[in-house]
C-alpha cells in the first residue's frame, strides 16, 4: 500500500533469484499469488482507517514490463512503479514536476507464484466486482490482521480489517495495457521526493 494506506499497489516481496515457475494451481494452495499474471485495469474504492471517508483509485498493470500506474480520484498526480528499474515516479503534469524514488521493494514476487513472505490462512471464497476470489487472512506491516481476497491470476479485489472493508474493487478489466499508459511525460522538472 502507498499514500498512507489509501493507495492500492501490487504487493512486492523479495524473492530468491532462483525460483522455479509455479504450477498453474499453486496460487490457491498455501498462499495467494499477489502479482497479476495478466494486464489489468481495476477501479477501487478505498476507505480511510476510521471508515469516515472514501475515495476511488484506478490501478493499471502491464505484466510484460512489470509496471503499475496508480491514479487517485480527483487528483492531477499519478504514480508509476517500474520493478525492473526499481523506481517509483510521482508525476504532477499540471505543475510540470516529477519525483523519483526507489520502489517500495527491490524485487517482485513473479507473476504466477504464490506469496513467499508472510503467513496466509485460507478462509474461503467470495465474489467481488463480479469476480471470484479466495479470501486469505494475513498481517500487514503494522501487524494488524487483514482478510485479503485475490483472484487466481493475482488481482487484489478486497481488503478488510475486522468488519471494515478498506479496499474494494468496483470494476475489473483484463485488457492489454499499452506502453503509453506508463510513459512519463518529457520536460518535467525533477524534484526531490517529499520526506515525512
JSON list of C-alpha atoms in Angstrom, two decimals:
[
{"chain": "A", "resi": 1, "resn": "UNK", "atom": "CA", "xyz": [0.00, 0.00, 0.00]},
{"chain": "A", "resi": 2, "resn": "UNK", "atom": "CA", "xyz": [1.09, 3.55, -0.70]},
{"chain": "A", "resi": 3, "resn": "UNK", "atom": "CA", "xyz": [-0.08, 7.04, 0.22]},
{"chain": "A", "resi": 4, "resn": "UNK", "atom": "CA", "xyz": [-0.98, 6.47, 3.87]},
{"chain": "A", "resi": 5, "resn": "UNK", "atom": "CA", "xyz": [-2.69, 3.16, 3.19]},
{"chain": "A", "resi": 6, "resn": "UNK", "atom": "CA", "xyz": [-5.16, 4.58, 0.68]},
{"chain": "A", "resi": 7, "resn": "UNK", "atom": "CA", "xyz": [-3.38, 3.51, -2.46]},
{"chain": "A", "resi": 8, "resn": "UNK", "atom": "CA", "xyz": [-3.66, 0.03, -3.87]},
{"chain": "A", "resi": 9, "resn": "UNK", "atom": "CA", "xyz": [-0.47, -1.37, -5.25]},
{"chain": "A", "resi": 10, "resn": "UNK", "atom": "CA", "xyz": [0.91, -4.67, -6.36]},
{"chain": "A", "resi": 11, "resn": "UNK", "atom": "CA", "xyz": [2.43, -6.15, -3.24]},
{"chain": "A", "resi": 12, "resn": "UNK", "atom": "CA", "xyz": [6.13, -6.54, -3.85]},
{"chain": "A", "resi": 13, "resn": "UNK", "atom": "CA", "xyz": [8.13, -9.14, -1.99]},
{"chain": "A", "resi": 14, "resn": "UNK", "atom": "CA", "xyz": [11.78, -10.05, -2.14]},
{"chain": "A", "resi": 15, "resn": "UNK", "atom": "CA", "xyz": [12.22, -13.37, -3.90]},
{"chain": "A", "resi": 16, "resn": "UNK", "atom": "CA", "xyz": [15.26, -15.61, -4.13]},
{"chain": "A", "resi": 17, "resn": "UNK", "atom": "CA", "xyz": [16.85, -15.29, -7.60]},
{"chain": "A", "resi": 18, "resn": "UNK", "atom": "CA", "xyz": [16.47, -18.98, -8.48]},
{"chain": "A", "resi": 19, "resn": "UNK", "atom": "CA", "xyz": [12.73, -19.52, -8.11]},
{"chain": "A", "resi": 20, "resn": "UNK", "atom": "CA", "xyz": [11.22, -22.10, -10.45]},
{"chain": "A", "resi": 21, "resn": "UNK", "atom": "CA", "xyz": [7.88, -21.29, -12.09]},
{"chain": "A", "resi": 22, "resn": "UNK", "atom": "CA", "xyz": [4.89, -22.31, -10.04]},
{"chain": "A", "resi": 23, "resn": "UNK", "atom": "CA", "xyz": [2.27, -24.73, -11.30]},
{"chain": "A", "resi": 24, "resn": "UNK", "atom": "CA", "xyz": [-0.98, -23.21, -12.55]},
{"chain": "A", "resi": 25, "resn": "UNK", "atom": "CA", "xyz": [-2.89, -24.19, -9.40]},
{"chain": "A", "resi": 26, "resn": "UNK", "atom": "CA", "xyz": [-0.16, -23.21, -6.92]},
{"chain": "A", "resi": 27, "resn": "UNK", "atom": "CA", "xyz": [-1.82, -19.87, -6.21]},
{"chain": "A", "resi": 28, "resn": "UNK", "atom": "CA", "xyz": [-4.61, -21.32, -4.11]},
{"chain": "A", "resi": 29, "resn": "UNK", "atom": "CA", "xyz": [-2.75, -23.99, -2.17]},
{"chain": "A", "resi": 30, "resn": "UNK", "atom": "CA", "xyz": [-0.76, -22.40, 0.67]},
{"chain": "A", "resi": 31, "resn": "UNK", "atom": "CA", "xyz": [-0.78, -18.70, -0.26]},
{"chain": "A", "resi": 32, "resn": "UNK", "atom": "CA", "xyz": [-2.28, -16.42, -2.91]},
{"chain": "A", "resi": 33, "resn": "UNK", "atom": "CA", "xyz": [-0.50, -15.18, -5.98]},
{"chain": "A", "resi": 34, "resn": "UNK", "atom": "CA", "xyz": [-0.08, -11.47, -5.25]},
{"chain": "A", "resi": 35, "resn": "UNK", "atom": "CA", "xyz": [1.35, -10.23, -8.57]},
{"chain": "A", "resi": 36, "resn": "UNK", "atom": "CA", "xyz": [-1.06, -10.14, -11.52]},
{"chain": "A", "resi": 37, "resn": "UNK", "atom": "CA", "xyz": [-0.24, -12.57, -14.33]},
{"chain": "A", "resi": 38, "resn": "UNK", "atom": "CA", "xyz": [-2.36, -10.61, -16.82]},
{"chain": "A", "resi": 39, "resn": "UNK", "atom": "CA", "xyz": [-2.65, -6.98, -17.89]},
{"chain": "A", "resi": 40, "resn": "UNK", "atom": "CA", "xyz": [-5.41, -5.32, -15.91]},
{"chain": "A", "resi": 41, "resn": "UNK", "atom": "CA", "xyz": [-7.32, -2.11, -15.30]},
{"chain": "A", "resi": 42, "resn": "UNK", "atom": "CA", "xyz": [-9.05, -2.08, -11.90]},
{"chain": "A", "resi": 43, "resn": "UNK", "atom": "CA", "xyz": [-11.10, 0.67, -10.26]},
{"chain": "A", "resi": 44, "resn": "UNK", "atom": "CA", "xyz": [-11.01, 0.53, -6.45]},
{"chain": "A", "resi": 45, "resn": "UNK", "atom": "CA", "xyz": [-12.92, 2.23, -3.69]},
{"chain": "A", "resi": 46, "resn": "UNK", "atom": "CA", "xyz": [-10.72, 2.94, -0.68]},
{"chain": "A", "resi": 47, "resn": "UNK", "atom": "CA", "xyz": [-11.91, 3.75, 2.83]},
{"chain": "A", "resi": 48, "resn": "UNK", "atom": "CA", "xyz": [-9.96, 5.63, 5.46]},
{"chain": "A", "resi": 49, "resn": "UNK", "atom": "CA", "xyz": [-8.94, 3.55, 8.50]},
{"chain": "A", "resi": 50, "resn": "UNK", "atom": "CA", "xyz": [-11.76, 5.16, 10.51]},
{"chain": "A", "resi": 51, "resn": "UNK", "atom": "CA", "xyz": [-14.29, 4.48, 7.75]},
{"chain": "A", "resi": 52, "resn": "UNK", "atom": "CA", "xyz": [-15.45, 8.10, 7.59]},
{"chain": "A", "resi": 53, "resn": "UNK", "atom": "CA", "xyz": [-14.14, 8.88, 4.10]},
{"chain": "A", "resi": 54, "resn": "UNK", "atom": "CA", "xyz": [-13.83, 7.07, 0.79]},
{"chain": "A", "resi": 55, "resn": "UNK", "atom": "CA", "xyz": [-12.08, 7.75, -2.46]},
{"chain": "A", "resi": 56, "resn": "UNK", "atom": "CA", "xyz": [-11.63, 5.94, -5.75]},
{"chain": "A", "resi": 57, "resn": "UNK", "atom": "CA", "xyz": [-8.37, 4.96, -7.38]},
{"chain": "A", "resi": 58, "resn": "UNK", "atom": "CA", "xyz": [-7.57, 3.38, -10.73]},
{"chain": "A", "resi": 59, "resn": "UNK", "atom": "CA", "xyz": [-4.79, 0.81, -10.95]},
{"chain": "A", "resi": 60, "resn": "UNK", "atom": "CA", "xyz": [-3.34, -0.33, -14.27]},
{"chain": "A", "resi": 61, "resn": "UNK", "atom": "CA", "xyz": [-0.80, -3.14, -14.63]},
{"chain": "A", "resi": 62, "resn": "UNK", "atom": "CA", "xyz": [1.32, -4.34, -17.55]},
{"chain": "A", "resi": 63, "resn": "UNK", "atom": "CA", "xyz": [2.70, -7.81, -16.94]},
{"chain": "A", "resi": 64, "resn": "UNK", "atom": "CA", "xyz": [5.29, -7.80, -19.76]},
{"chain": "A", "resi": 65, "resn": "UNK", "atom": "CA", "xyz": [7.15, -4.80, -18.32]},
{"chain": "A", "resi": 66, "resn": "UNK", "atom": "CA", "xyz": [6.18, -5.28, -14.64]},
{"chain": "A", "resi": 67, "resn": "UNK", "atom": "CA", "xyz": [4.90, -1.71, -14.42]},
{"chain": "A", "resi": 68, "resn": "UNK", "atom": "CA", "xyz": [1.98, -0.30, -12.48]},
{"chain": "A", "resi": 69, "resn": "UNK", "atom": "CA", "xyz": [0.18, 3.05, -12.66]},
{"chain": "A", "resi": 70, "resn": "UNK", "atom": "CA", "xyz": [-2.00, 4.44, -9.86]},
{"chain": "A", "resi": 71, "resn": "UNK", "atom": "CA", "xyz": [-4.40, 7.34, -10.47]},
{"chain": "A", "resi": 72, "resn": "UNK", "atom": "CA", "xyz": [-6.17, 8.67, -7.34]},
{"chain": "A", "resi": 73, "resn": "UNK", "atom": "CA", "xyz": [-9.62, 10.16, -7.98]},
{"chain": "A", "resi": 74, "resn": "UNK", "atom": "CA", "xyz": [-9.79, 13.96, -8.47]},
{"chain": "A", "resi": 75, "resn": "UNK", "atom": "CA", "xyz": [-6.01, 14.30, -8.46]},
{"chain": "A", "resi": 76, "resn": "UNK", "atom": "CA", "xyz": [-3.64, 15.63, -11.08]},
{"chain": "A", "resi": 77, "resn": "UNK", "atom": "CA", "xyz": [-0.90, 13.40, -9.65]},
{"chain": "A", "resi": 78, "resn": "UNK", "atom": "CA", "xyz": [-0.28, 9.81, -10.74]},
{"chain": "A", "resi": 79, "resn": "UNK", "atom": "CA", "xyz": [2.33, 7.22, -9.75]},
{"chain": "A", "resi": 80, "resn": "UNK", "atom": "CA", "xyz": [4.23, 4.76, -11.92]},
{"chain": "A", "resi": 81, "resn": "UNK", "atom": "CA", "xyz": [6.21, 1.91, -10.39]},
{"chain": "A", "resi": 82, "resn": "UNK", "atom": "CA", "xyz": [8.73, 0.04, -12.54]},
{"chain": "A", "resi": 83, "resn": "UNK", "atom": "CA", "xyz": [10.14, -3.05, -10.85]},
{"chain": "A", "resi": 84, "resn": "UNK", "atom": "CA", "xyz": [12.82, -3.72, -13.50]},
{"chain": "A", "resi": 85, "resn": "UNK", "atom": "CA", "xyz": [14.14, -0.17, -12.88]},
{"chain": "A", "resi": 86, "resn": "UNK", "atom": "CA", "xyz": [13.36, -0.34, -9.14]},
{"chain": "A", "resi": 87, "resn": "UNK", "atom": "CA", "xyz": [11.71, 3.11, -9.27]},
{"chain": "A", "resi": 88, "resn": "UNK", "atom": "CA", "xyz": [8.53, 4.81, -8.11]},
{"chain": "A", "resi": 89, "resn": "UNK", "atom": "CA", "xyz": [7.79, 8.03, -10.00]},
{"chain": "A", "resi": 90, "resn": "UNK", "atom": "CA", "xyz": [5.27, 10.56, -8.72]},
{"chain": "A", "resi": 91, "resn": "UNK", "atom": "CA", "xyz": [4.14, 12.72, -11.66]},
{"chain": "A", "resi": 92, "resn": "UNK", "atom": "CA", "xyz": [2.36, 16.07, -11.41]},
{"chain": "A", "resi": 93, "resn": "UNK", "atom": "CA", "xyz": [1.74, 17.15, -15.01]},
{"chain": "A", "resi": 94, "resn": "UNK", "atom": "CA", "xyz": [-0.08, 20.48, -14.32]},
{"chain": "A", "resi": 95, "resn": "UNK", "atom": "CA", "xyz": [2.83, 21.62, -12.12]},
{"chain": "A", "resi": 96, "resn": "UNK", "atom": "CA", "xyz": [5.38, 20.18, -14.58]},
{"chain": "A", "resi": 97, "resn": "UNK", "atom": "CA", "xyz": [7.24, 18.22, -11.93]},
{"chain": "A", "resi": 98, "resn": "UNK", "atom": "CA", "xyz": [8.27, 14.66, -11.15]},
{"chain": "A", "resi": 99, "resn": "UNK", "atom": "CA", "xyz": [9.83, 12.93, -8.14]},
{"chain": "A", "resi": 100, "resn": "UNK", "atom": "CA", "xyz": [11.55, 9.57, -8.47]},
{"chain": "A", "resi": 101, "resn": "UNK", "atom": "CA", "xyz": [12.50, 7.35, -5.56]},
{"chain": "A", "resi": 102, "resn": "UNK", "atom": "CA", "xyz": [13.40, 3.70, -5.02]},
{"chain": "A", "resi": 103, "resn": "UNK", "atom": "CA", "xyz": [10.46, 1.31, -5.42]},
{"chain": "A", "resi": 104, "resn": "UNK", "atom": "CA", "xyz": [8.94, 0.11, -2.13]},
{"chain": "A", "resi": 105, "resn": "UNK", "atom": "CA", "xyz": [10.65, -3.24, -2.66]},
{"chain": "A", "resi": 106, "resn": "UNK", "atom": "CA", "xyz": [13.61, -4.03, -4.86]},
{"chain": "A", "resi": 107, "resn": "UNK", "atom": "CA", "xyz": [12.12, -7.27, -6.17]},
{"chain": "A", "resi": 108, "resn": "UNK", "atom": "CA", "xyz": [8.70, -8.56, -7.04]},
{"chain": "A", "resi": 109, "resn": "UNK", "atom": "CA", "xyz": [7.13, -11.96, -6.48]},
{"chain": "A", "resi": 110, "resn": "UNK", "atom": "CA", "xyz": [6.96, -13.21, -10.09]},
{"chain": "A", "resi": 111, "resn": "UNK", "atom": "CA", "xyz": [3.52, -13.46, -11.71]},
{"chain": "A", "resi": 112, "resn": "UNK", "atom": "CA", "xyz": [2.08, -16.94, -11.21]},
{"chain": "A", "resi": 113, "resn": "UNK", "atom": "CA", "xyz": [3.98, -17.53, -7.94]},
{"chain": "A", "resi": 114, "resn": "UNK", "atom": "CA", "xyz": [2.36, -17.65, -4.51]},
{"chain": "A", "resi": 115, "resn": "UNK", "atom": "CA", "xyz": [3.48, -15.12, -1.92]},
{"chain": "A", "resi": 116, "resn": "UNK", "atom": "CA", "xyz": [6.73, -16.26, -0.38]},
{"chain": "A", "resi": 117, "resn": "UNK", "atom": "CA", "xyz": [6.86, -13.91, 2.60]},
{"chain": "A", "resi": 118, "resn": "UNK", "atom": "CA", "xyz": [4.31, -13.72, 5.39]},
{"chain": "A", "resi": 119, "resn": "UNK", "atom": "CA", "xyz": [1.74, -16.22, 6.58]},
{"chain": "A", "resi": 120, "resn": "UNK", "atom": "CA", "xyz": [-1.63, -16.84, 4.96]},
{"chain": "A", "resi": 121, "resn": "UNK", "atom": "CA", "xyz": [-4.62, -18.82, 6.22]},
{"chain": "A", "resi": 122, "resn": "UNK", "atom": "CA", "xyz": [-7.25, -19.66, 3.64]},
{"chain": "A", "resi": 123, "resn": "UNK", "atom": "CA", "xyz": [-10.73, -18.64, 4.85]},
{"chain": "A", "resi": 124, "resn": "UNK", "atom": "CA", "xyz": [-12.97, -19.35, 1.86]},
{"chain": "A", "resi": 125, "resn": "UNK", "atom": "CA", "xyz": [-14.11, -17.62, -1.28]},
{"chain": "A", "resi": 126, "resn": "UNK", "atom": "CA", "xyz": [-16.07, -14.55, -2.28]},
{"chain": "A", "resi": 127, "resn": "UNK", "atom": "CA", "xyz": [-17.40, -12.61, -5.26]},
{"chain": "A", "resi": 128, "resn": "UNK", "atom": "CA", "xyz": [-16.20, -9.01, -5.62]},
{"chain": "A", "resi": 129, "resn": "UNK", "atom": "CA", "xyz": [-16.97, -6.84, -8.67]},
{"chain": "A", "resi": 130, "resn": "UNK", "atom": "CA", "xyz": [-18.39, -9.93, -10.37]},
{"chain": "A", "resi": 131, "resn": "UNK", "atom": "CA", "xyz": [-15.09, -11.81, -9.94]},
{"chain": "A", "resi": 132, "resn": "UNK", "atom": "CA", "xyz": [-14.39, -14.93, -7.90]},
{"chain": "A", "resi": 133, "resn": "UNK", "atom": "CA", "xyz": [-11.59, -14.61, -5.39]},
{"chain": "A", "resi": 134, "resn": "UNK", "atom": "CA", "xyz": [-10.11, -16.55, -2.49]},
{"chain": "A", "resi": 135, "resn": "UNK", "atom": "CA", "xyz": [-10.11, -14.94, 0.96]},
{"chain": "A", "resi": 136, "resn": "UNK", "atom": "CA", "xyz": [-6.89, -15.20, 2.98]},
{"chain": "A", "resi": 137, "resn": "UNK", "atom": "CA", "xyz": [-6.05, -13.94, 6.46]},
{"chain": "A", "resi": 138, "resn": "UNK", "atom": "CA", "xyz": [-2.64, -12.33, 6.77]},
{"chain": "A", "resi": 139, "resn": "UNK", "atom": "CA", "xyz": [-0.97, -9.46, 8.65]},
{"chain": "A", "resi": 140, "resn": "UNK", "atom": "CA", "xyz": [0.01, -6.05, 7.32]},
{"chain": "A", "resi": 141, "resn": "UNK", "atom": "CA", "xyz": [3.34, -4.34, 8.03]},
{"chain": "A", "resi": 142, "resn": "UNK", "atom": "CA", "xyz": [1.91, -2.98, 11.30]},
{"chain": "A", "resi": 143, "resn": "UNK", "atom": "CA", "xyz": [0.92, -6.46, 12.48]},
{"chain": "A", "resi": 144, "resn": "UNK", "atom": "CA", "xyz": [-2.83, -5.97, 12.02]},
{"chain": "A", "resi": 145, "resn": "UNK", "atom": "CA", "xyz": [-4.86, -8.92, 10.73]},
{"chain": "A", "resi": 146, "resn": "UNK", "atom": "CA", "xyz": [-6.25, -8.37, 7.23]},
{"chain": "A", "resi": 147, "resn": "UNK", "atom": "CA", "xyz": [-8.57, -10.52, 5.17]},
{"chain": "A", "resi": 148, "resn": "UNK", "atom": "CA", "xyz": [-7.47, -10.18, 1.55]},
{"chain": "A", "resi": 149, "resn": "UNK", "atom": "CA", "xyz": [-9.28, -11.56, -1.48]},
{"chain": "A", "resi": 150, "resn": "UNK", "atom": "CA", "xyz": [-7.17, -12.45, -4.55]},
{"chain": "A", "resi": 151, "resn": "UNK", "atom": "CA", "xyz": [-8.17, -13.92, -7.89]},
{"chain": "A", "resi": 152, "resn": "UNK", "atom": "CA", "xyz": [-6.26, -16.96, -9.14]},
{"chain": "A", "resi": 153, "resn": "UNK", "atom": "CA", "xyz": [-4.42, -14.69, -11.59]},
{"chain": "A", "resi": 154, "resn": "UNK", "atom": "CA", "xyz": [-3.16, -12.39, -8.83]},
{"chain": "A", "resi": 155, "resn": "UNK", "atom": "CA", "xyz": [-5.62, -9.47, -8.78]},
{"chain": "A", "resi": 156, "resn": "UNK", "atom": "CA", "xyz": [-6.37, -7.99, -5.37]},
{"chain": "A", "resi": 157, "resn": "UNK", "atom": "CA", "xyz": [-10.12, -7.43, -5.09]},
{"chain": "A", "resi": 158, "resn": "UNK", "atom": "CA", "xyz": [-10.75, -6.67, -1.43]},
{"chain": "A", "resi": 159, "resn": "UNK", "atom": "CA", "xyz": [-9.05, -5.95, 1.89]},
{"chain": "A", "resi": 160, "resn": "UNK", "atom": "CA", "xyz": [-10.89, -5.97, 5.22]},
{"chain": "A", "resi": 161, "resn": "UNK", "atom": "CA", "xyz": [-9.74, -5.27, 8.77]},
{"chain": "A", "resi": 162, "resn": "UNK", "atom": "CA", "xyz": [-12.27, -6.75, 11.16]},
{"chain": "A", "resi": 163, "resn": "UNK", "atom": "CA", "xyz": [-15.68, -5.69, 9.89]},
{"chain": "A", "resi": 164, "resn": "UNK", "atom": "CA", "xyz": [-14.27, -2.68, 7.99]},
{"chain": "A", "resi": 165, "resn": "UNK", "atom": "CA", "xyz": [-13.68, -3.07, 4.24]},
{"chain": "A", "resi": 166, "resn": "UNK", "atom": "CA", "xyz": [-10.77, -0.75, 3.44]},
{"chain": "A", "resi": 167, "resn": "UNK", "atom": "CA", "xyz": [-10.22, -1.67, -0.21]},
{"chain": "A", "resi": 168, "resn": "UNK", "atom": "CA", "xyz": [-12.82, -2.98, -2.66]},
{"chain": "A", "resi": 169, "resn": "UNK", "atom": "CA", "xyz": [-12.66, -3.40, -6.42]},
{"chain": "A", "resi": 170, "resn": "UNK", "atom": "CA", "xyz": [-15.61, -1.82, -8.23]},
{"chain": "A", "resi": 171, "resn": "UNK", "atom": "CA", "xyz": [-14.70, -2.96, -11.75]},
{"chain": "A", "resi": 172, "resn": "UNK", "atom": "CA", "xyz": [-12.09, -5.23, -13.31]},
{"chain": "A", "resi": 173, "resn": "UNK", "atom": "CA", "xyz": [-10.92, -5.32, -16.92]},
{"chain": "A", "resi": 174, "resn": "UNK", "atom": "CA", "xyz": [-8.29, -7.77, -18.14]},
{"chain": "A", "resi": 175, "resn": "UNK", "atom": "CA", "xyz": [-7.33, -5.77, -21.20]},
{"chain": "A", "resi": 176, "resn": "UNK", "atom": "CA", "xyz": [-3.92, -5.11, -22.76]},
{"chain": "A", "resi": 177, "resn": "UNK", "atom": "CA", "xyz": [-2.27, -2.02, -21.29]},
{"chain": "A", "resi": 178, "resn": "UNK", "atom": "CA", "xyz": [-0.19, -0.06, -23.84]},
{"chain": "A", "resi": 179, "resn": "UNK", "atom": "CA", "xyz": [3.24, 1.36, -23.03]},
{"chain": "A", "resi": 180, "resn": "UNK", "atom": "CA", "xyz": [1.81, 4.88, -23.35]},
{"chain": "A", "resi": 181, "resn": "UNK", "atom": "CA", "xyz": [-0.16, 4.40, -20.10]},
{"chain": "A", "resi": 182, "resn": "UNK", "atom": "CA", "xyz": [3.10, 4.15, -18.15]},
{"chain": "A", "resi": 183, "resn": "UNK", "atom": "CA", "xyz": [5.11, 6.78, -20.03]},
{"chain": "A", "resi": 184, "resn": "UNK", "atom": "CA", "xyz": [6.44, 9.74, -18.03]},
{"chain": "A", "resi": 185, "resn": "UNK", "atom": "CA", "xyz": [5.91, 12.97, -20.00]},
{"chain": "A", "resi": 186, "resn": "UNK", "atom": "CA", "xyz": [9.10, 14.63, -21.21]},
{"chain": "A", "resi": 187, "resn": "UNK", "atom": "CA", "xyz": [10.30, 18.00, -19.92]},
{"chain": "A", "resi": 188, "resn": "UNK", "atom": "CA", "xyz": [9.13, 17.70, -16.32]},
{"chain": "A", "resi": 189, "resn": "UNK", "atom": "CA", "xyz": [11.19, 19.33, -13.58]},
{"chain": "A", "resi": 190, "resn": "UNK", "atom": "CA", "xyz": [12.84, 16.77, -11.29]},
{"chain": "A", "resi": 191, "resn": "UNK", "atom": "CA", "xyz": [12.20, 17.36, -7.61]},
{"chain": "A", "resi": 192, "resn": "UNK", "atom": "CA", "xyz": [13.49, 15.55, -4.55]},
{"chain": "A", "resi": 193, "resn": "UNK", "atom": "CA", "xyz": [10.94, 13.15, -3.05]},
{"chain": "A", "resi": 194, "resn": "UNK", "atom": "CA", "xyz": [8.91, 14.52, -0.15]},
{"chain": "A", "resi": 195, "resn": "UNK", "atom": "CA", "xyz": [10.02, 13.28, 3.25]},
{"chain": "A", "resi": 196, "resn": "UNK", "atom": "CA", "xyz": [7.64, 12.52, 6.12]}
]
